[in-house]
mmCIF file of C-alpha atoms in Angstrom:
data_model
loop_
_atom_site.group_PDB
_atom_site.id
_atom_site.type_symbol
_atom_site.label_atom_id
_atom_site.label_comp_id
_atom_site.label_asym_id
_atom_site.label_seq_id
_atom_site.Cartn_x
_atom_site.Cartn_y
_atom_site.Cartn_z
ATOM 1 C CA MET V 1 54.551 -34.742 -22.295
ATOM 2 C CA ASP V 2 55.262 -31.844 -24.621
ATOM 3 C CA GLU V 3 55.607 -31.496 -28.405
ATOM 4 C CA THR V 4 59.279 -32.522 -28.299
ATOM 5 C CA ASP V 5 58.417 -35.750 -26.446
ATOM 6 C CA THR V 6 55.694 -36.450 -29.021
ATOM 7 C CA ALA V 7 58.153 -35.890 -31.878
ATOM 8 C CA LEU V 8 60.695 -38.127 -30.161
ATOM 9 C CA LEU V 9 58.125 -40.905 -29.742
ATOM 10 C CA ARG V 10 57.141 -40.585 -33.399
ATOM 11 C CA LEU V 11 60.778 -41.049 -34.467
ATOM 12 C CA LEU V 12 61.265 -44.002 -32.122
ATOM 13 C CA SER V 13 58.057 -45.656 -33.345
ATOM 14 C CA LYS V 14 59.428 -45.592 -36.899
ATOM 15 C CA ASN V 15 62.740 -47.139 -35.822
ATOM 16 C CA ALA V 16 63.427 -47.799 -32.138
ATOM 17 C CA ARG V 17 67.062 -48.578 -32.989
ATOM 18 C CA THR V 18 67.811 -45.059 -34.229
ATOM 19 C CA PRO V 19 70.972 -43.846 -32.452
ATOM 20 C CA VAL V 20 70.425 -41.105 -29.877
ATOM 21 C CA ALA V 21 72.833 -38.851 -31.799
ATOM 22 C CA THR V 22 70.639 -39.157 -34.915
ATOM 23 C CA LEU V 23 67.489 -38.459 -32.906
ATOM 24 C CA ALA V 24 69.152 -35.397 -31.387
ATOM 25 C CA ARG V 25 70.138 -34.083 -34.811
ATOM 26 C CA LYS V 26 66.603 -34.547 -36.175
ATOM 27 C CA LEU V 27 65.073 -32.839 -33.133
ATOM 28 C CA GLY V 28 67.650 -30.051 -32.995
ATOM 29 C CA LEU V 29 68.634 -30.935 -29.419
ATOM 30 C CA ALA V 30 71.764 -32.009 -27.586
ATOM 31 C CA ARG V 31 72.383 -35.744 -27.389
ATOM 32 C CA SER V 32 72.326 -35.627 -23.563
ATOM 33 C CA THR V 33 68.945 -33.841 -23.635
ATOM 34 C CA VAL V 34 67.427 -36.536 -25.868
ATOM 35 C CA GLN V 35 68.865 -39.319 -23.696
ATOM 36 C CA ALA V 36 67.433 -37.645 -20.582
ATOM 37 C CA ARG V 37 64.010 -37.388 -22.250
ATOM 38 C CA ILE V 38 64.102 -41.078 -23.237
ATOM 39 C CA ASP V 39 65.102 -42.045 -19.686
ATOM 40 C CA ARG V 40 62.257 -39.923 -18.254
ATOM 41 C CA LEU V 41 59.695 -41.406 -20.683
ATOM 42 C CA GLU V 42 60.828 -44.915 -19.746
ATOM 43 C CA ALA V 43 60.688 -44.140 -16.002
ATOM 44 C CA ARG V 44 57.153 -42.730 -16.330
ATOM 45 C CA GLY V 45 56.000 -45.803 -18.264
ATOM 46 C CA VAL V 46 55.278 -43.862 -21.463
ATOM 47 C CA ILE V 47 57.883 -46.056 -23.185
ATOM 48 C CA ALA V 48 57.164 -49.570 -21.931
ATOM 49 C CA GLY V 49 59.763 -51.316 -24.076
ATOM 50 C CA TYR V 50 61.123 -51.870 -27.531
ATOM 51 C CA ALA V 51 59.873 -54.642 -29.790
ATOM 52 C CA LEU V 52 60.597 -56.376 -33.033
ATOM 53 C CA ARG V 53 58.185 -55.579 -35.873
ATOM 54 C CA LEU V 54 58.071 -58.355 -38.459
ATOM 55 C CA GLY V 55 58.260 -57.537 -42.136
ATOM 56 C CA GLU V 56 55.680 -58.327 -44.762
ATOM 57 C CA SER V 57 57.229 -61.669 -45.740
ATOM 58 C CA ALA V 58 56.918 -62.965 -42.163
ATOM 59 C CA ALA V 59 53.390 -61.568 -41.862
ATOM 60 C CA ARG V 60 52.327 -63.452 -45.003
ATOM 61 C CA GLU V 61 53.304 -66.709 -43.307
ATOM 62 C CA THR V 62 51.052 -66.002 -40.313
ATOM 63 C CA ILE V 63 47.334 -66.721 -40.241
ATOM 64 C CA ARG V 64 45.468 -64.244 -38.052
ATOM 65 C CA ALA V 65 42.012 -64.388 -36.564
ATOM 66 C CA THR V 66 39.763 -62.396 -34.284
ATOM 67 C CA VAL V 67 37.638 -64.401 -31.875
ATOM 68 C CA LEU V 68 34.573 -62.972 -30.148
ATOM 69 C CA LEU V 69 33.743 -64.754 -26.885
ATOM 70 C CA THR V 70 30.609 -64.935 -24.781
ATOM 71 C CA LEU V 71 31.452 -65.940 -21.211
ATOM 72 C CA GLU V 72 29.557 -67.356 -18.280
ATOM 73 C CA PRO V 73 28.931 -64.789 -15.524
ATOM 74 C CA ARG V 74 32.023 -64.157 -13.363
ATOM 75 C CA ALA V 75 34.230 -66.416 -15.538
ATOM 76 C CA THR V 76 36.457 -63.670 -16.970
ATOM 77 C CA ALA V 77 39.388 -64.088 -14.545
ATOM 78 C CA ALA V 78 39.534 -67.872 -14.908
ATOM 79 C CA VAL V 79 39.258 -67.725 -18.703
ATOM 80 C CA LEU V 80 42.009 -65.080 -18.891
ATOM 81 C CA THR V 81 44.314 -67.241 -16.785
ATOM 82 C CA ARG V 82 43.914 -70.129 -19.241
ATOM 83 C CA LEU V 83 44.215 -67.892 -22.312
ATOM 84 C CA LYS V 84 47.553 -66.511 -21.057
ATOM 85 C CA ALA V 85 48.997 -70.040 -21.316
ATOM 86 C CA MET V 86 48.037 -70.356 -25.005
ATOM 87 C CA ALA V 87 50.868 -69.202 -27.274
ATOM 88 C CA GLY V 88 48.519 -68.474 -30.179
ATOM 89 C CA VAL V 89 46.595 -65.835 -28.219
ATOM 90 C CA GLU V 90 48.344 -62.520 -28.910
ATOM 91 C CA ALA V 91 45.875 -60.207 -27.156
ATOM 92 C CA ALA V 92 42.666 -60.367 -25.143
ATOM 93 C CA HIS V 93 40.347 -57.418 -24.599
ATOM 94 C CA THR V 94 37.196 -57.215 -22.518
ATOM 95 C CA ALA V 95 34.334 -55.662 -24.467
ATOM 96 C CA SER V 96 30.905 -54.190 -24.086
ATOM 97 C CA GLY V 97 27.926 -55.306 -26.121
ATOM 98 C CA ARG V 98 26.961 -58.748 -27.331
ATOM 99 C CA PHE V 99 30.400 -60.281 -26.672
ATOM 100 C CA ASP V 100 32.385 -60.253 -23.442
ATOM 101 C CA MET V 101 35.894 -60.631 -24.850
ATOM 102 C CA ILE V 102 37.782 -60.088 -28.108
ATOM 103 C CA LEU V 103 40.867 -62.196 -28.841
ATOM 104 C CA SER V 104 43.586 -61.724 -31.443
ATOM 105 C CA LEU V 105 45.115 -65.007 -32.574
ATOM 106 C CA ALA V 106 48.121 -65.903 -34.717
ATOM 107 C CA ALA V 107 49.033 -69.325 -36.126
ATOM 108 C CA ARG V 108 51.521 -70.809 -38.569
ATOM 109 C CA SER V 109 48.926 -73.060 -40.219
ATOM 110 C CA THR V 110 45.197 -73.631 -40.434
ATOM 111 C CA ALA V 111 45.647 -76.817 -38.385
ATOM 112 C CA GLU V 112 47.352 -74.845 -35.606
ATOM 113 C CA LEU V 113 44.623 -72.201 -35.730
ATOM 114 C CA ASP V 114 41.922 -74.881 -35.635
ATOM 115 C CA ASP V 115 43.562 -76.480 -32.588
ATOM 116 C CA THR V 116 43.730 -73.141 -30.767
ATOM 117 C CA LEU V 117 40.073 -72.411 -31.572
ATOM 118 C CA ASP V 118 39.068 -75.866 -30.289
ATOM 119 C CA ARG V 119 40.993 -75.346 -27.041
ATOM 120 C CA ILE V 120 39.416 -71.909 -26.515
ATOM 121 C CA GLY V 121 35.919 -73.265 -27.159
ATOM 122 C CA ALA V 122 36.490 -76.075 -24.636
ATOM 123 C CA LEU V 123 37.509 -73.752 -21.779
ATOM 124 C CA ASP V 124 35.303 -73.786 -18.708
ATOM 125 C CA GLY V 125 33.427 -70.497 -18.648
ATOM 126 C CA VAL V 126 33.256 -70.001 -22.423
ATOM 127 C CA ARG V 127 29.586 -70.015 -23.400
ATOM 128 C CA GLY V 128 30.099 -69.371 -27.129
ATOM 129 C CA SER V 129 32.441 -67.949 -29.735
ATOM 130 C CA GLU V 130 32.541 -66.486 -33.209
ATOM 131 C CA SER V 131 35.735 -66.613 -35.267
ATOM 132 C CA LEU V 132 36.751 -64.179 -37.988
ATOM 133 C CA ILE V 133 39.731 -65.249 -40.122
ATOM 134 C CA HIS V 134 41.747 -62.315 -41.493
ATOM 135 C CA LEU V 135 42.205 -62.572 -45.265
ATOM 136 C CA SER V 136 44.226 -59.473 -46.182
ATOM 137 C CA THR V 137 45.334 -56.248 -44.537
ATOM 138 C CA ARG V 138 44.190 -53.123 -46.358
ATOM 139 C CA ILE V 139 45.123 -50.514 -43.728
ATOM 140 C CA ASP V 140 47.595 -50.885 -40.853
ATOM 141 C CA ARG V 141 48.440 -47.740 -38.911
ATOM 142 C CA ARG V 142 49.915 -49.450 -35.856
ATOM 143 C CA ASN V 143 53.427 -48.357 -36.881
#
């Protein structure tokens, strides 16, 4: 990846629906060159896909939480399999330190969040958990 690819990715991260002709104009390249670069980045797995980013009004309607899990030895694979089936689990990361896994949850209500937390706590292989409810976002550099 060179500086042009990095600039192209930056533009696409701001708005993945930007027409190729507009990207080409901003980068000072031919449209066919930009399309070829996008195709190459997709083929190499640098661009894995394009996603919808919800606006602030939708985000305000979502309750988010981070859950820190302590697992029984060798239970990670089985717990992950069950977590994948839970719609409220947006991401799961293995971790080093006091906790074995970090989960990102999203729910439409406190009752839905409570239900998801109860189901996670009841999973075979989960030894303990700590939940952190997100109150407000002060910095968000994801996009």
